[in-house]
Tab-separated table of C-alpha atoms in Angstrom:
chain	number	residue	atom	x	y	z
X	1482	LEU	CA	6.165	5.890	-19.985
X	1483	LEU	CA	4.947	9.444	-20.611
X	1484	ILE	CA	1.190	10.078	-20.519
X	1485	PRO	CA	0.077	13.570	-21.548
X	1486	ALA	CA	-3.289	13.945	-19.816
X	1487	PHE	CA	-5.938	16.620	-19.428
X	1488	SER	CA	-6.430	17.746	-15.834
X	1489	TYR	CA	-10.177	17.200	-15.722
X	1490	ASP	CA	-11.526	13.646	-15.896
X	1491	ARG	CA	-8.806	12.196	-18.137
X	1492	THR	CA	-6.092	12.235	-15.471
X	1493	GLN	CA	-8.415	10.702	-12.891
X	1494	LEU	CA	-9.391	7.953	-15.329
X	1495	VAL	CA	-5.757	7.166	-16.116
X	1496	ILE	CA	-4.894	6.992	-12.401
X	1497	ASN	CA	-7.790	4.621	-11.773
X	1498	MET	CA	-6.708	2.412	-14.671
X	1499	CYS	CA	-3.206	2.208	-13.181
X	1500	LYS	CA	-4.724	1.408	-9.777
X	1501	GLU	CA	-6.685	-1.461	-11.306
X	1502	LEU	CA	-3.527	-2.883	-12.889
X	1503	VAL	CA	-1.779	-2.826	-9.512
X	1504	ASP	CA	-4.713	-4.078	-7.432
X	1505	THR	CA	-5.384	-7.033	-9.746
X	1506	GLY	CA	-1.715	-7.980	-9.890
X	1507	ARG	CA	-1.453	-7.519	-13.665
X	1508	VAL	CA	1.409	-5.124	-12.934
X	1509	ARG	CA	3.476	-6.307	-9.985
X	1510	LYS	CA	5.150	-2.984	-9.233
X	1511	LEU	CA	4.366	0.446	-10.599
X	1512	ARG	CA	6.123	3.703	-9.835
X	1513	ALA	CA	4.044	6.620	-11.153
X	1514	PHE	CA	4.243	10.382	-10.756
X	1515	LEU	CA	1.427	12.861	-11.166
X	1516	ASP	CA	3.164	16.069	-12.148
X	1517	SER	CA	0.307	18.523	-12.653
X	1518	PRO	CA	-0.817	20.971	-9.937
X	1519	MET	CA	-4.127	21.592	-11.731
X	1520	ALA	CA	-4.857	17.872	-12.068
X	1521	SER	CA	-4.042	17.422	-8.385
X	1522	LYS	CA	-6.555	20.103	-7.414
X	1523	VAL	CA	-9.230	18.583	-9.664
X	1524	THR	CA	-8.538	15.155	-8.175
X	1525	ASP	CA	-9.078	16.605	-4.698
X	1526	VAL	CA	-12.500	17.827	-5.858
X	1527	TYR	CA	-13.343	14.310	-7.052
X	1528	LYS	CA	-12.254	12.900	-3.687
X	1529	SER	CA	-14.453	15.438	-1.863
X	1530	HIS	CA	-17.606	14.262	-3.654
X	1531	PRO	CA	-17.587	10.446	-3.672
X	1532	GLU	CA	-21.394	10.470	-3.889
X	1533	LEU	CA	-21.125	11.752	-7.474
X	1534	LEU	CA	-18.813	9.000	-8.719
X	1535	ASN	CA	-20.093	6.148	-10.847
X	1536	GLU	CA	-21.001	2.854	-9.216
X	1537	LYS	CA	-17.691	1.188	-10.039
X	1538	LEU	CA	-15.639	3.916	-8.366
X	1539	LYS	CA	-18.001	4.173	-5.397
X	1540	GLY	CA	-17.085	0.602	-4.574
X	1541	GLN	CA	-13.387	1.436	-4.263
X	1542	ALA	CA	-11.874	2.749	-1.030
X	1543	GLU	CA	-9.399	5.048	-2.785
X	1544	PRO	CA	-10.232	5.192	-6.501
X	1545	PHE	CA	-7.575	7.833	-7.233
X	1546	ASN	CA	-4.655	6.413	-5.325
X	1547	PHE	CA	-2.538	3.268	-5.388
X	1548	ARG	CA	0.681	1.946	-3.970
X	1549	GLY	CA	3.487	3.574	-5.939
X	1550	LEU	CA	1.697	6.789	-6.955
X	1551	PHE	CA	3.424	10.054	-6.013
X	1552	ASP	CA	1.983	13.529	-6.399
X	1553	THR	CA	4.749	16.054	-7.016
X	1554	SER	CA	2.589	18.966	-5.820
X	1555	ASP	CA	1.752	17.348	-2.464
X	1556	PRO	CA	4.182	18.489	0.270
X	1557	LYS	CA	3.269	15.416	2.341
X	1558	GLN	CA	4.637	13.016	-0.266
X	1559	ARG	CA	8.010	11.563	0.672
X	1560	CYS	CA	9.173	11.713	-2.954
X	1561	ARG	CA	8.296	14.905	-4.834
X	1562	SER	CA	10.749	15.084	-7.706
X	1563	VAL	CA	10.399	12.936	-10.815
X	1564	PRO	CA	13.494	10.773	-11.349
X	1565	ARG	CA	15.347	10.897	-14.642
X	1566	THR	CA	16.146	7.156	-14.655
X	1567	GLY	CA	14.439	3.869	-13.855
X	1568	SER	CA	11.081	2.398	-14.809
X	1569	THR	CA	8.601	5.226	-14.271
X	1570	VAL	CA	5.170	6.385	-15.401
X	1571	ILE	CA	4.807	10.160	-15.692
X	1572	ILE	CA	1.318	11.662	-15.965
X	1573	ALA	CA	1.417	15.374	-16.767
X	1574	GLY	CA	-0.499	18.050	-18.644
X	1575	ALA	CA	-1.257	19.297	-21.139
X	1576	GLY	CA	-3.029	16.518	-23.019
X	1577	MET	CA	-2.251	17.877	-26.481
X	1578	MET	CA	1.261	18.983	-25.444
X	1579	SER	CA	0.409	22.595	-26.194
X	1580	GLY	CA	2.062	23.576	-22.904
X	1581	GLY	CA	2.455	22.356	-19.350
X	1582	ARG	CA	4.950	20.144	-17.568
X	1583	ILE	CA	4.708	17.298	-20.068
X	1584	LEU	CA	6.970	19.314	-22.365
X	1585	LYS	CA	9.823	19.183	-19.844
X	1586	HIS	CA	9.457	15.419	-19.500
X	1587	ALA	CA	9.181	14.943	-23.258
X	1588	ALA	CA	12.378	16.927	-23.745
X	1589	ASN	CA	14.115	14.594	-21.279
X	1590	HIS	CA	12.761	11.256	-22.504
X	1591	ILE	CA	11.279	11.345	-26.016
X	1592	GLY	CA	14.697	10.692	-27.516
X	1593	GLY	CA	15.101	7.358	-25.726
X	1594	ALA	CA	14.298	4.241	-27.734
X	1595	LYS	CA	13.366	2.330	-24.544
X	1596	ASN	CA	10.754	4.928	-23.619
X	1597	MET	CA	7.122	5.258	-24.702
X	1598	ILE	CA	4.635	8.115	-24.991
X	1599	LEU	CA	0.971	7.153	-24.659
X	1600	PHE	CA	-1.785	9.473	-25.928
X	1601	THR	CA	-5.111	8.861	-24.192
X	1602	GLY	CA	-7.553	10.537	-26.542
X	1603	TYR	CA	-7.954	13.025	-29.329
X	1604	ALA	CA	-5.198	15.355	-30.524
X	1605	GLY	CA	-6.232	18.515	-32.369
X	1606	GLU	CA	-4.864	19.601	-35.711
X	1607	GLY	CA	-1.576	21.475	-35.466
X	1608	THR	CA	-0.817	20.355	-31.903
X	1609	LEU	CA	2.448	18.733	-30.923
X	1610	SER	CA	0.550	15.596	-29.920
X	1611	ARG	CA	-0.933	15.274	-33.408
X	1612	LYS	CA	2.474	15.752	-35.029
X	1613	ILE	CA	3.989	12.966	-32.921
X	1614	ILE	CA	1.012	10.647	-33.505
X	1615	GLU	CA	1.271	11.208	-37.251
X	1616	GLY	CA	4.902	10.107	-37.178
X	1617	GLU	CA	7.051	13.226	-37.179
X	1618	LYS	CA	10.542	12.233	-36.105
X	1619	GLN	CA	11.879	15.741	-35.527
X	1620	ILE	CA	9.989	18.055	-33.168
X	1621	TYR	CA	10.710	21.320	-31.386
X	1622	ILE	CA	10.227	22.071	-27.696
X	1623	ALA	CA	11.203	25.551	-26.504
X	1624	ASN	CA	12.754	26.106	-29.958
X	1625	SER	CA	15.125	23.173	-29.431
X	1626	PRO	CA	15.110	20.340	-32.011
X	1627	LEU	CA	14.473	16.864	-30.636
X	1628	SER	CA	14.480	13.457	-32.306
X	1629	VAL	CA	11.501	11.221	-31.537
X	1630	ARG	CA	12.901	7.765	-30.812
X	1631	ALA	CA	10.408	6.740	-28.122
X	1632	LYS	CA	7.605	4.348	-29.059
X	1633	VAL	CA	4.271	6.056	-29.722
X	1634	GLN	CA	0.951	4.499	-28.688
X	1635	VAL	CA	-2.608	5.862	-28.855
X	1636	MET	CA	-5.693	4.873	-26.831
X	1637	PRO	CA	-8.444	6.688	-28.786
X	1638	GLY	CA	-11.283	5.331	-26.654
X	1639	VAL	CA	-10.088	7.051	-23.465
X	1640	SER	CA	-11.670	10.469	-23.783
X	1641	ALA	CA	-13.210	12.905	-21.307
X	1642	HIS	CA	-15.127	14.803	-23.975
X	1643	ALA	CA	-18.767	14.342	-24.832
X	1644	ASP	CA	-19.425	13.282	-28.423
X	1645	GLN	CA	-21.814	15.028	-30.792
X	1646	ASN	CA	-24.905	13.336	-29.342
X	1647	GLY	CA	-23.778	14.079	-25.792
X	1648	LEU	CA	-23.340	17.765	-26.567
X	1649	LEU	CA	-26.741	17.921	-28.258
X	1650	ASP	CA	-28.348	16.330	-25.191
X	1651	TRP	CA	-26.658	18.895	-22.950
X	1652	LEU	CA	-27.886	21.746	-25.141
X	1653	ARG	CA	-31.439	20.388	-25.004
X	1654	HIS	CA	-31.358	20.586	-21.207
X	1655	VAL	CA	-30.247	24.232	-21.167
X	1656	GLN	CA	-32.271	25.327	-24.181
X	1657	GLY	CA	-35.752	25.762	-22.714
X	1658	GLY	CA	-37.413	28.224	-20.373
X	1659	GLU	CA	-37.757	31.971	-20.496
X	1660	ARG	CA	-34.007	32.474	-20.794
X	1661	ARG	CA	-33.649	30.150	-23.738
X	1662	THR	CA	-30.370	29.583	-25.523
X	1663	ARG	CA	-30.013	32.185	-28.274
X	1664	LYS	CA	-26.384	31.862	-29.292
X	1665	VAL	CA	-23.896	29.013	-29.370
X	1666	ILE	CA	-20.156	29.619	-29.753
X	1667	LEU	CA	-18.078	26.595	-30.769
X	1668	THR	CA	-14.516	27.254	-29.641
X	1669	HIS	CA	-13.247	23.678	-29.480
X	1670	GLY	CA	-12.509	21.078	-32.144
X	1671	ASP	CA	-11.391	20.912	-35.744
X	1672	ASN	CA	-13.295	23.059	-38.243
X	1673	SER	CA	-14.889	20.114	-40.045
X	1674	ALA	CA	-16.311	18.796	-36.751
X	1675	ARG	CA	-17.488	22.246	-35.674
X	1676	ILE	CA	-19.289	22.868	-38.951
X	1677	ALA	CA	-20.992	19.459	-38.781
X	1678	PHE	CA	-22.097	20.146	-35.204
X	1679	LYS	CA	-23.330	23.614	-36.161
X	1680	GLU	CA	-25.605	22.059	-38.769
X	1681	LYS	CA	-26.932	19.594	-36.183
X	1682	VAL	CA	-27.724	22.417	-33.764
X	1683	ASN	CA	-29.546	24.282	-36.542
X	1684	GLU	CA	-31.587	21.279	-37.638
X	1685	GLU	CA	-32.374	19.522	-34.360
X	1686	LEU	CA	-32.575	22.385	-31.868
X	1687	GLY	CA	-33.635	25.305	-34.017
X	1688	ILE	CA	-30.773	27.494	-32.795
X	1689	TYR	CA	-29.448	29.357	-35.810
X	1690	ASP	CA	-26.997	31.809	-34.252
X	1691	VAL	CA	-24.080	29.372	-34.061
X	1692	VAL	CA	-20.585	30.858	-34.337
X	1693	THR	CA	-17.360	29.024	-35.204
X	1694	PRO	CA	-14.697	31.683	-34.528
X	1695	ASP	CA	-11.126	31.496	-35.766
X	1696	ASN	CA	-8.182	31.706	-33.389
X	1697	ASN	CA	-7.657	35.107	-31.699
X	1698	VAL	CA	-11.153	36.352	-32.601
X	1699	GLU	CA	-12.736	38.326	-29.755
X	1700	ILE	CA	-16.462	37.934	-29.038
X	1701	ASP	CA	-18.467	40.410	-26.938
X	1702	LEU	CA	-20.742	38.363	-24.659
X	1703	ARG	CA	-22.689	41.349	-23.361
X	1704	LEU	CA	-26.333	41.428	-24.476
X	1705	ASN	CA	-27.694	44.497	-26.181
X	1706	GLU	CA	-31.080	45.890	-25.088
X	1707	GLN	CA	-33.030	44.055	-27.777
X	1708	GLU	CA	-31.441	40.678	-26.956
X	1709	ALA	CA	-31.963	41.176	-23.223
X	1710	ALA	CA	-35.681	41.929	-23.644
């Protein structure tokens, strides 16, 4: 089972879901590998601040660990390399398969009919994740053609991103005061979603300098004298 996962929040949620399956006995034995140095570092930050976890996780002794989980970036782990055979869960970045170690694992396993790739959230237009979700049977990794024979599953409700209302609430909190928000740059999401959110920011927050740049556009974030006044 391959799980492309974002390093921040998504990976930690997936690990905790696996832990729950093991702890409740719904899965008798689970061998899982976290193969993402960035996700490992973020997980360490989560572990360092248990007071900031939600109530459910606060009640767990080790919310981001379970019997059978191995971290390939941890030198203390007795097993640091991901096996090529046997029943295994591999959690690796990047979530949209635009790079990262998941590509190596996909190249090794996506051609196997007994394997599965599980997408835990949204996949942007044009990404490899979206192509696989939409049913493409021939993909390219490192310019090499690969046939997709693995089963494909999607869990759309498992997302680390705030929705439109969540982002508006966040903007409201940072909008006020003497150094009010004057410009919003929307760099993430499909164009249709960005345009809809831009209109919401205009209407509900009265911020009219909202930019939706194309790829490779450079934006100078330095304030001129008039803006800084």
